[in-house]
Amino acid sequence: MLFDDTFQTLAEPIEGQFRDRGSRFLAFAYPIRTETDAKKLLDALRHEHPKANHHCYAYRLGLDKNQYRASDDGEPNGSAGRPILNTIYGHDQPGKPFTNVLVVVVRYFGGTLLGVPGLINAYKMATADALANARMENRTVNESYRIRFGFEQMNAVMRIVKESQVTVLNQSFDTQCAIDIEVRKTAAVSVTDRFANVRGVNVEWVN
């Protein structure tokens, strides 16, 4: 069986909400690539909603279910982060996981305790409301590499970049030239071999 390196994720950020007995649960869903992306987005929401009682969240990365994090942020254990995460998992399709996603649910307390079952339902429903309105897109699992070379290799390197249709993330043409590229995982070996076969070109795996 060929390695399937495709997955579904959000095409753009989306919001949802849920209300129960005065409490407001505002859901914010984002496509992400790394844990650092998740942290930056979470910090931004905490800055935007400083008076909220809780900023509960879950994110998932990669093709399996082993790279994730869920936080109850002060709510009873298992009543917030896990329901958010399970709702993300619930959007998997056969052979195509729904991943590289962060969902943060911001709660403004309404004065009435909801109990653990009520909280589980609220965080699940807020997340589901956001994802129900989301536009999905297919993406591939990619790897990043740094290509280092001298000016004399410029033409050969840029020809491979064009012919291989890789994505250029960053580039620098100072004393020592370097470009950061992103390439589909299933094509990574053949593409990086082309670069490495050019004399004076160094290929370094980034992630």
JSON list of N, CA and C in Angstrom, two decimals, residues 8-69:
[
{"chain": "A", "resi": 8, "resn": "GLN", "atom": "N", "xyz": [-6.93, 16.49, 5.91]},
{"chain": "A", "resi": 8, "resn": "GLN", "atom": "CA", "xyz": [-7.81, 17.66, 5.84]},
{"chain": "A", "resi": 8, "resn": "GLN", "atom": "C", "xyz": [-7.50, 18.59, 6.99]},
{"chain": "A", "resi": 9, "resn": "THR", "atom": "N", "xyz": [-7.60, 19.88, 6.72]},
{"chain": "A", "resi": 9, "resn": "THR", "atom": "CA", "xyz": [-7.47, 20.87, 7.77]},
{"chain": "A", "resi": 9, "resn": "THR", "atom": "C", "xyz": [-8.37, 22.05, 7.42]},
{"chain": "A", "resi": 10, "resn": "LEU", "atom": "N", "xyz": [-8.37, 23.07, 8.25]},
{"chain": "A", "resi": 10, "resn": "LEU", "atom": "CA", "xyz": [-9.18, 24.25, 8.00]},
{"chain": "A", "resi": 10, "resn": "LEU", "atom": "C", "xyz": [-8.55, 25.09, 6.90]},
{"chain": "A", "resi": 11, "resn": "ALA", "atom": "N", "xyz": [-9.39, 25.62, 6.03]},
{"chain": "A", "resi": 11, "resn": "ALA", "atom": "CA", "xyz": [-8.89, 26.52, 4.98]},
{"chain": "A", "resi": 11, "resn": "ALA", "atom": "C", "xyz": [-8.58, 27.90, 5.55]},
{"chain": "A", "resi": 12, "resn": "GLU", "atom": "N", "xyz": [-9.29, 28.30, 6.59]},
{"chain": "A", "resi": 12, "resn": "GLU", "atom": "CA", "xyz": [-9.04, 29.58, 7.25]},
{"chain": "A", "resi": 12, "resn": "GLU", "atom": "C", "xyz": [-9.64, 29.51, 8.65]},
{"chain": "A", "resi": 13, "resn": "PRO", "atom": "N", "xyz": [-9.31, 30.47, 9.52]},
{"chain": "A", "resi": 13, "resn": "PRO", "atom": "CA", "xyz": [-9.89, 30.48, 10.87]},
{"chain": "A", "resi": 13, "resn": "PRO", "atom": "C", "xyz": [-11.41, 30.63, 10.81]},
{"chain": "A", "resi": 14, "resn": "ILE", "atom": "N", "xyz": [-12.07, 30.07, 11.81]},
{"chain": "A", "resi": 14, "resn": "ILE", "atom": "CA", "xyz": [-13.54, 30.12, 11.87]},
{"chain": "A", "resi": 14, "resn": "ILE", "atom": "C", "xyz": [-13.96, 30.21, 13.34]},
{"chain": "A", "resi": 15, "resn": "GLU", "atom": "N", "xyz": [-15.12, 30.78, 13.58]},
{"chain": "A", "resi": 15, "resn": "GLU", "atom": "CA", "xyz": [-15.60, 30.96, 14.96]},
{"chain": "A", "resi": 15, "resn": "GLU", "atom": "C", "xyz": [-16.97, 30.32, 15.14]},
{"chain": "A", "resi": 16, "resn": "GLY", "atom": "N", "xyz": [-17.28, 30.00, 16.39]},
{"chain": "A", "resi": 16, "resn": "GLY", "atom": "CA", "xyz": [-18.58, 29.48, 16.75]},
{"chain": "A", "resi": 16, "resn": "GLY", "atom": "C", "xyz": [-18.89, 29.87, 18.19]},
{"chain": "A", "resi": 17, "resn": "GLN", "atom": "N", "xyz": [-20.07, 29.51, 18.68]},
{"chain": "A", "resi": 17, "resn": "GLN", "atom": "CA", "xyz": [-20.40, 29.84, 20.06]},
{"chain": "A", "resi": 17, "resn": "GLN", "atom": "C", "xyz": [-21.52, 28.94, 20.58]},
{"chain": "A", "resi": 18, "resn": "PHE", "atom": "N", "xyz": [-21.64, 28.95, 21.90]},
{"chain": "A", "resi": 18, "resn": "PHE", "atom": "CA", "xyz": [-22.70, 28.20, 22.57]},
{"chain": "A", "resi": 18, "resn": "PHE", "atom": "C", "xyz": [-23.01, 28.92, 23.87]},
{"chain": "A", "resi": 19, "resn": "ARG", "atom": "N", "xyz": [-24.28, 28.94, 24.25]},
{"chain": "A", "resi": 19, "resn": "ARG", "atom": "CA", "xyz": [-24.70, 29.59, 25.50]},
{"chain": "A", "resi": 19, "resn": "ARG", "atom": "C", "xyz": [-25.47, 28.59, 26.36]},
{"chain": "A", "resi": 20, "resn": "ASP", "atom": "N", "xyz": [-25.24, 28.68, 27.66]},
{"chain": "A", "resi": 20, "resn": "ASP", "atom": "CA", "xyz": [-25.97, 27.83, 28.59]},
{"chain": "A", "resi": 20, "resn": "ASP", "atom": "C", "xyz": [-26.07, 28.53, 29.94]},
{"chain": "A", "resi": 21, "resn": "ARG", "atom": "N", "xyz": [-27.29, 28.82, 30.35]},
{"chain": "A", "resi": 21, "resn": "ARG", "atom": "CA", "xyz": [-27.59, 29.43, 31.66]},
{"chain": "A", "resi": 21, "resn": "ARG", "atom": "C", "xyz": [-26.69, 30.63, 31.95]},
{"chain": "A", "resi": 22, "resn": "GLY", "atom": "N", "xyz": [-26.58, 31.49, 30.96]},
{"chain": "A", "resi": 22, "resn": "GLY", "atom": "CA", "xyz": [-25.85, 32.74, 31.18]},
{"chain": "A", "resi": 22, "resn": "GLY", "atom": "C", "xyz": [-24.39, 32.69, 30.79]},
{"chain": "A", "resi": 23, "resn": "SER", "atom": "N", "xyz": [-23.80, 31.51, 30.75]},
{"chain": "A", "resi": 23, "resn": "SER", "atom": "CA", "xyz": [-22.40, 31.40, 30.36]},
{"chain": "A", "resi": 23, "resn": "SER", "atom": "C", "xyz": [-22.28, 31.42, 28.84]},
{"chain": "A", "resi": 24, "resn": "ARG", "atom": "N", "xyz": [-21.27, 32.13, 28.36]},
{"chain": "A", "resi": 24, "resn": "ARG", "atom": "CA", "xyz": [-21.00, 32.19, 26.92]},
{"chain": "A", "resi": 24, "resn": "ARG", "atom": "C", "xyz": [-19.72, 31.43, 26.63]},
{"chain": "A", "resi": 25, "resn": "PHE", "atom": "N", "xyz": [-19.77, 30.57, 25.63]},
{"chain": "A", "resi": 25, "resn": "PHE", "atom": "CA", "xyz": [-18.61, 29.78, 25.20]},
{"chain": "A", "resi": 25, "resn": "PHE", "atom": "C", "xyz": [-18.31, 30.18, 23.75]},
{"chain": "A", "resi": 26, "resn": "LEU", "atom": "N", "xyz": [-17.21, 30.90, 23.56]},
{"chain": "A", "resi": 26, "resn": "LEU", "atom": "CA", "xyz": [-16.83, 31.39, 22.24]},
{"chain": "A", "resi": 26, "resn": "LEU", "atom": "C", "xyz": [-15.72, 30.51, 21.69]},
{"chain": "A", "resi": 27, "resn": "ALA", "atom": "N", "xyz": [-15.96, 29.87, 20.57]},
{"chain": "A", "resi": 27, "resn": "ALA", "atom": "CA", "xyz": [-14.99, 28.94, 19.99]},
{"chain": "A", "resi": 27, "resn": "ALA", "atom": "C", "xyz": [-14.25, 29.60, 18.83]},
{"chain": "A", "resi": 28, "resn": "PHE", "atom": "N", "xyz": [-12.93, 29.41, 18.83]},
{"chain": "A", "resi": 28, "resn": "PHE", "atom": "CA", "xyz": [-12.07, 29.94, 17.78]},
{"chain": "A", "resi": 28, "resn": "PHE", "atom": "C", "xyz": [-11.23, 28.78, 17.23]},
{"chain": "A", "resi": 29, "resn": "ALA", "atom": "N", "xyz": [-11.39, 28.46, 15.96]},
{"chain": "A", "resi": 29, "resn": "ALA", "atom": "CA", "xyz": [-10.68, 27.35, 15.35]},
{"chain": "A", "resi": 29, "resn": "ALA", "atom": "C", "xyz": [-9.71, 27.87, 14.30]},
{"chain": "A", "resi": 30, "resn": "TYR", "atom": "N", "xyz": [-8.49, 27.30, 14.30]},
{"chain": "A", "resi": 30, "resn": "TYR", "atom": "CA", "xyz": [-7.44, 27.78, 13.41]},
{"chain": "A", "resi": 30, "resn": "TYR", "atom": "C", "xyz": [-6.70, 26.62, 12.75]},
{"chain": "A", "resi": 31, "resn": "PRO", "atom": "N", "xyz": [-6.25, 26.80, 11.52]},
{"chain": "A", "resi": 31, "resn": "PRO", "atom": "CA", "xyz": [-5.28, 25.85, 10.95]},
{"chain": "A", "resi": 31, "resn": "PRO", "atom": "C", "xyz": [-3.90, 26.20, 11.49]},
{"chain": "A", "resi": 32, "resn": "ILE", "atom": "N", "xyz": [-3.12, 25.20, 11.87]},
{"chain": "A", "resi": 32, "resn": "ILE", "atom": "CA", "xyz": [-1.77, 25.43, 12.40]},
{"chain": "A", "resi": 32, "resn": "ILE", "atom": "C", "xyz": [-0.80, 24.44, 11.77]},
{"chain": "A", "resi": 33, "resn": "ARG", "atom": "N", "xyz": [0.48, 24.76, 11.88]},
{"chain": "A", "resi": 33, "resn": "ARG", "atom": "CA", "xyz": [1.52, 23.85, 11.39]},
{"chain": "A", "resi": 33, "resn": "ARG", "atom": "C", "xyz": [2.37, 23.29, 12.51]},
{"chain": "A", "resi": 34, "resn": "THR", "atom": "N", "xyz": [2.51, 24.08, 13.60]},
{"chain": "A", "resi": 34, "resn": "THR", "atom": "CA", "xyz": [3.42, 23.69, 14.68]},
{"chain": "A", "resi": 34, "resn": "THR", "atom": "C", "xyz": [2.81, 24.03, 16.04]},
{"chain": "A", "resi": 35, "resn": "GLU", "atom": "N", "xyz": [3.44, 23.51, 17.10]},
{"chain": "A", "resi": 35, "resn": "GLU", "atom": "CA", "xyz": [3.04, 23.86, 18.45]},
{"chain": "A", "resi": 35, "resn": "GLU", "atom": "C", "xyz": [3.26, 25.34, 18.72]},
{"chain": "A", "resi": 36, "resn": "THR", "atom": "N", "xyz": [4.30, 25.91, 18.11]},
{"chain": "A", "resi": 36, "resn": "THR", "atom": "CA", "xyz": [4.57, 27.34, 18.26]},
{"chain": "A", "resi": 36, "resn": "THR", "atom": "C", "xyz": [3.41, 28.16, 17.72]},
{"chain": "A", "resi": 37, "resn": "ASP", "atom": "N", "xyz": [2.84, 27.75, 16.59]},
{"chain": "A", "resi": 37, "resn": "ASP", "atom": "CA", "xyz": [1.66, 28.44, 16.04]},
{"chain": "A", "resi": 37, "resn": "ASP", "atom": "C", "xyz": [0.53, 28.44, 17.08]},
{"chain": "A", "resi": 38, "resn": "ALA", "atom": "N", "xyz": [0.30, 27.29, 17.69]},
{"chain": "A", "resi": 38, "resn": "ALA", "atom": "CA", "xyz": [-0.78, 27.17, 18.68]},
{"chain": "A", "resi": 38, "resn": "ALA", "atom": "C", "xyz": [-0.56, 28.10, 19.86]},
{"chain": "A", "resi": 39, "resn": "LYS", "atom": "N", "xyz": [0.67, 28.17, 20.35]},
{"chain": "A", "resi": 39, "resn": "LYS", "atom": "CA", "xyz": [0.97, 29.02, 21.50]},
{"chain": "A", "resi": 39, "resn": "LYS", "atom": "C", "xyz": [0.75, 30.50, 21.18]},
{"chain": "A", "resi": 40, "resn": "LYS", "atom": "N", "xyz": [1.17, 30.92, 20.00]},
{"chain": "A", "resi": 40, "resn": "LYS", "atom": "CA", "xyz": [1.00, 32.32, 19.61]},
{"chain": "A", "resi": 40, "resn": "LYS", "atom": "C", "xyz": [-0.47, 32.71, 19.50]},
{"chain": "A", "resi": 41, "resn": "LEU", "atom": "N", "xyz": [-1.26, 31.82, 18.91]},
{"chain": "A", "resi": 41, "resn": "LEU", "atom": "CA", "xyz": [-2.69, 32.09, 18.76]},
{"chain": "A", "resi": 41, "resn": "LEU", "atom": "C", "xyz": [-3.39, 32.11, 20.11]},
{"chain": "A", "resi": 42, "resn": "LEU", "atom": "N", "xyz": [-3.01, 31.19, 20.99]},
{"chain": "A", "resi": 42, "resn": "LEU", "atom": "CA", "xyz": [-3.60, 31.14, 22.33]},
{"chain": "A", "resi": 42, "resn": "LEU", "atom": "C", "xyz": [-3.25, 32.41, 23.11]},
{"chain": "A", "resi": 43, "resn": "ASP", "atom": "N", "xyz": [-2.00, 32.84, 23.04]},
{"chain": "A", "resi": 43, "resn": "ASP", "atom": "CA", "xyz": [-1.58, 34.06, 23.73]},
{"chain": "A", "resi": 43, "resn": "ASP", "atom": "C", "xyz": [-2.35, 35.27, 23.20]},
{"chain": "A", "resi": 44, "resn": "ALA", "atom": "N", "xyz": [-2.58, 35.31, 21.90]},
{"chain": "A", "resi": 44, "resn": "ALA", "atom": "CA", "xyz": [-3.32, 36.42, 21.31]},
{"chain": "A", "resi": 44, "resn": "ALA", "atom": "C", "xyz": [-4.76, 36.46, 21.81]},
{"chain": "A", "resi": 45, "resn": "LEU", "atom": "N", "xyz": [-5.39, 35.29, 21.93]},
{"chain": "A", "resi": 45, "resn": "LEU", "atom": "CA", "xyz": [-6.77, 35.25, 22.43]},
{"chain": "A", "resi": 45, "resn": "LEU", "atom": "C", "xyz": [-6.85, 35.64, 23.90]},
{"chain": "A", "resi": 46, "resn": "ARG", "atom": "N", "xyz": [-5.86, 35.24, 24.67]},
{"chain": "A", "resi": 46, "resn": "ARG", "atom": "CA", "xyz": [-5.83, 35.65, 26.08]},
{"chain": "A", "resi": 46, "resn": "ARG", "atom": "C", "xyz": [-5.70, 37.16, 26.20]},
{"chain": "A", "resi": 47, "resn": "HIS", "atom": "N", "xyz": [-4.96, 37.78, 25.28]},
{"chain": "A", "resi": 47, "resn": "HIS", "atom": "CA", "xyz": [-4.82, 39.23, 25.27]},
{"chain": "A", "resi": 47, "resn": "HIS", "atom": "C", "xyz": [-6.13, 39.90, 24.84]},
{"chain": "A", "resi": 48, "resn": "GLU", "atom": "N", "xyz": [-6.83, 39.29, 23.88]},
{"chain": "A", "resi": 48, "resn": "GLU", "atom": "CA", "xyz": [-8.09, 39.85, 23.38]},
{"chain": "A", "resi": 48, "resn": "GLU", "atom": "C", "xyz": [-9.24, 39.67, 24.37]},
{"chain": "A", "resi": 49, "resn": "HIS", "atom": "N", "xyz": [-9.18, 38.62, 25.18]},
{"chain": "A", "resi": 49, "resn": "HIS", "atom": "CA", "xyz": [-10.26, 38.31, 26.13]},
{"chain": "A", "resi": 49, "resn": "HIS", "atom": "C", "xyz": [-9.69, 38.18, 27.54]},
{"chain": "A", "resi": 50, "resn": "PRO", "atom": "N", "xyz": [-9.14, 39.27, 28.09]},
{"chain": "A", "resi": 50, "resn": "PRO", "atom": "CA", "xyz": [-8.49, 39.17, 29.40]},
{"chain": "A", "resi": 50, "resn": "PRO", "atom": "C", "xyz": [-9.47, 38.94, 30.56]},
{"chain": "A", "resi": 51, "resn": "LYS", "atom": "N", "xyz": [-10.75, 39.26, 30.36]},
{"chain": "A", "resi": 51, "resn": "LYS", "atom": "CA", "xyz": [-11.73, 39.13, 31.44]},
{"chain": "A", "resi": 51, "resn": "LYS", "atom": "C", "xyz": [-12.47, 37.80, 31.39]},
{"chain": "A", "resi": 52, "resn": "ALA", "atom": "N", "xyz": [-12.16, 36.96, 30.42]},
{"chain": "A", "resi": 52, "resn": "ALA", "atom": "CA", "xyz": [-12.79, 35.65, 30.35]},
{"chain": "A", "resi": 52, "resn": "ALA", "atom": "C", "xyz": [-12.32, 34.79, 31.52]},
{"chain": "A", "resi": 53, "resn": "ASN", "atom": "N", "xyz": [-13.18, 33.89, 31.97]},
{"chain": "A", "resi": 53, "resn": "ASN", "atom": "CA", "xyz": [-12.84, 33.03, 33.11]},
{"chain": "A", "resi": 53, "resn": "ASN", "atom": "C", "xyz": [-11.93, 31.88, 32.72]},
{"chain": "A", "resi": 54, "resn": "HIS", "atom": "N", "xyz": [-12.07, 31.38, 31.50]},
{"chain": "A", "resi": 54, "resn": "HIS", "atom": "CA", "xyz": [-11.26, 30.24, 31.07]},
{"chain": "A", "resi": 54, "resn": "HIS", "atom": "C", "xyz": [-10.94, 30.36, 29.58]},
{"chain": "A", "resi": 55, "resn": "HIS", "atom": "N", "xyz": [-9.76, 29.88, 29.21]},
{"chain": "A", "resi": 55, "resn": "HIS", "atom": "CA", "xyz": [-9.35, 29.77, 27.81]},
{"chain": "A", "resi": 55, "resn": "HIS", "atom": "C", "xyz": [-8.94, 28.30, 27.59]},
{"chain": "A", "resi": 56, "resn": "CYS", "atom": "N", "xyz": [-9.91, 27.45, 27.37]},
{"chain": "A", "resi": 56, "resn": "CYS", "atom": "CA", "xyz": [-9.66, 26.02, 27.23]},
{"chain": "A", "resi": 56, "resn": "CYS", "atom": "C", "xyz": [-9.38, 25.71, 25.76]},
{"chain": "A", "resi": 57, "resn": "TYR", "atom": "N", "xyz": [-8.55, 24.70, 25.52]},
{"chain": "A", "resi": 57, "resn": "TYR", "atom": "CA", "xyz": [-8.17, 24.45, 24.14]},
{"chain": "A", "resi": 57, "resn": "TYR", "atom": "C", "xyz": [-7.72, 23.01, 23.92]},
{"chain": "A", "resi": 58, "resn": "ALA", "atom": "N", "xyz": [-7.64, 22.68, 22.65]},
{"chain": "A", "resi": 58, "resn": "ALA", "atom": "CA", "xyz": [-7.03, 21.42, 22.22]},
{"chain": "A", "resi": 58, "resn": "ALA", "atom": "C", "xyz": [-6.48, 21.62, 20.83]},
{"chain": "A", "resi": 59, "resn": "TYR", "atom": "N", "xyz": [-5.37, 20.95, 20.55]},
{"chain": "A", "resi": 59, "resn": "TYR", "atom": "CA", "xyz": [-4.87, 20.96, 19.18]},
{"chain": "A", "resi": 59, "resn": "TYR", "atom": "C", "xyz": [-4.36, 19.57, 18.82]},
{"chain": "A", "resi": 60, "resn": "ARG", "atom": "N", "xyz": [-4.31, 19.35, 17.52]},
{"chain": "A", "resi": 60, "resn": "ARG", "atom": "CA", "xyz": [-3.83, 18.08, 16.98]},
{"chain": "A", "resi": 60, "resn": "ARG", "atom": "C", "xyz": [-2.89, 18.37, 15.82]},
{"chain": "A", "resi": 61, "resn": "LEU", "atom": "N", "xyz": [-1.79, 17.63, 15.75]},
{"chain": "A", "resi": 61, "resn": "LEU", "atom": "CA", "xyz": [-0.83, 17.77, 14.67]},
{"chain": "A", "resi": 61, "resn": "LEU", "atom": "C", "xyz": [-0.49, 16.38, 14.12]},
{"chain": "A", "resi": 62, "resn": "GLY", "atom": "N", "xyz": [-0.16, 16.30, 12.86]},
{"chain": "A", "resi": 62, "resn": "GLY", "atom": "CA", "xyz": [0.28, 15.03, 12.28]},
{"chain": "A", "resi": 62, "resn": "GLY", "atom": "C", "xyz": [-0.86, 14.11, 11.90]},
{"chain": "A", "resi": 63, "resn": "LEU", "atom": "N", "xyz": [-0.49, 12.95, 11.37]},
{"chain": "A", "resi": 63, "resn": "LEU", "atom": "CA", "xyz": [-1.47, 12.03, 10.81]},
{"chain": "A", "resi": 63, "resn": "LEU", "atom": "C", "xyz": [-2.05, 11.03, 11.81]},
{"chain": "A", "resi": 64, "resn": "ASP", "atom": "N", "xyz": [-1.38, 10.84, 12.96]},
{"chain": "A", "resi": 64, "resn": "ASP", "atom": "CA", "xyz": [-1.94, 9.90, 13.93]},
{"chain": "A", "resi": 64, "resn": "ASP", "atom": "C", "xyz": [-2.53, 10.70, 15.10]},
{"chain": "A", "resi": 65, "resn": "LYS", "atom": "N", "xyz": [-2.88, 10.02, 16.15]},
{"chain": "A", "resi": 65, "resn": "LYS", "atom": "CA", "xyz": [-3.51, 10.69, 17.30]},
{"chain": "A", "resi": 65, "resn": "LYS", "atom": "C", "xyz": [-2.55, 10.84, 18.47]},
{"chain": "A", "resi": 66, "resn": "ASN", "atom": "N", "xyz": [-1.25, 10.79, 18.19]},
{"chain": "A", "resi": 66, "resn": "ASN", "atom": "CA", "xyz": [-0.26, 10.83, 19.26]},
{"chain": "A", "resi": 66, "resn": "ASN", "atom": "C", "xyz": [0.32, 12.22, 19.52]},
{"chain": "A", "resi": 67, "resn": "GLN", "atom": "N", "xyz": [0.11, 13.15, 18.59]},
{"chain": "A", "resi": 67, "resn": "GLN", "atom": "CA", "xyz": [0.65, 14.49, 18.75]},
{"chain": "A", "resi": 67, "resn": "GLN", "atom": "C", "xyz": [-0.50, 15.47, 18.98]},
{"chain": "A", "resi": 68, "resn": "TYR", "atom": "N", "xyz": [-0.80, 15.68, 20.24]},
{"chain": "A", "resi": 68, "resn": "TYR", "atom": "CA", "xyz": [-1.93, 16.53, 20.59]},
{"chain": "A", "resi": 68, "resn": "TYR", "atom": "C", "xyz": [-1.69, 17.15, 21.98]},
{"chain": "A", "resi": 69, "resn": "ARG", "atom": "N", "xyz": [-2.52, 18.11, 22.31]},
{"chain": "A", "resi": 69, "resn": "ARG", "atom": "CA", "xyz": [-2.54, 18.65, 23.66]},
{"chain": "A", "resi": 69, "resn": "ARG", "atom": "C", "xyz": [-3.93, 19.15, 23.96]}
]
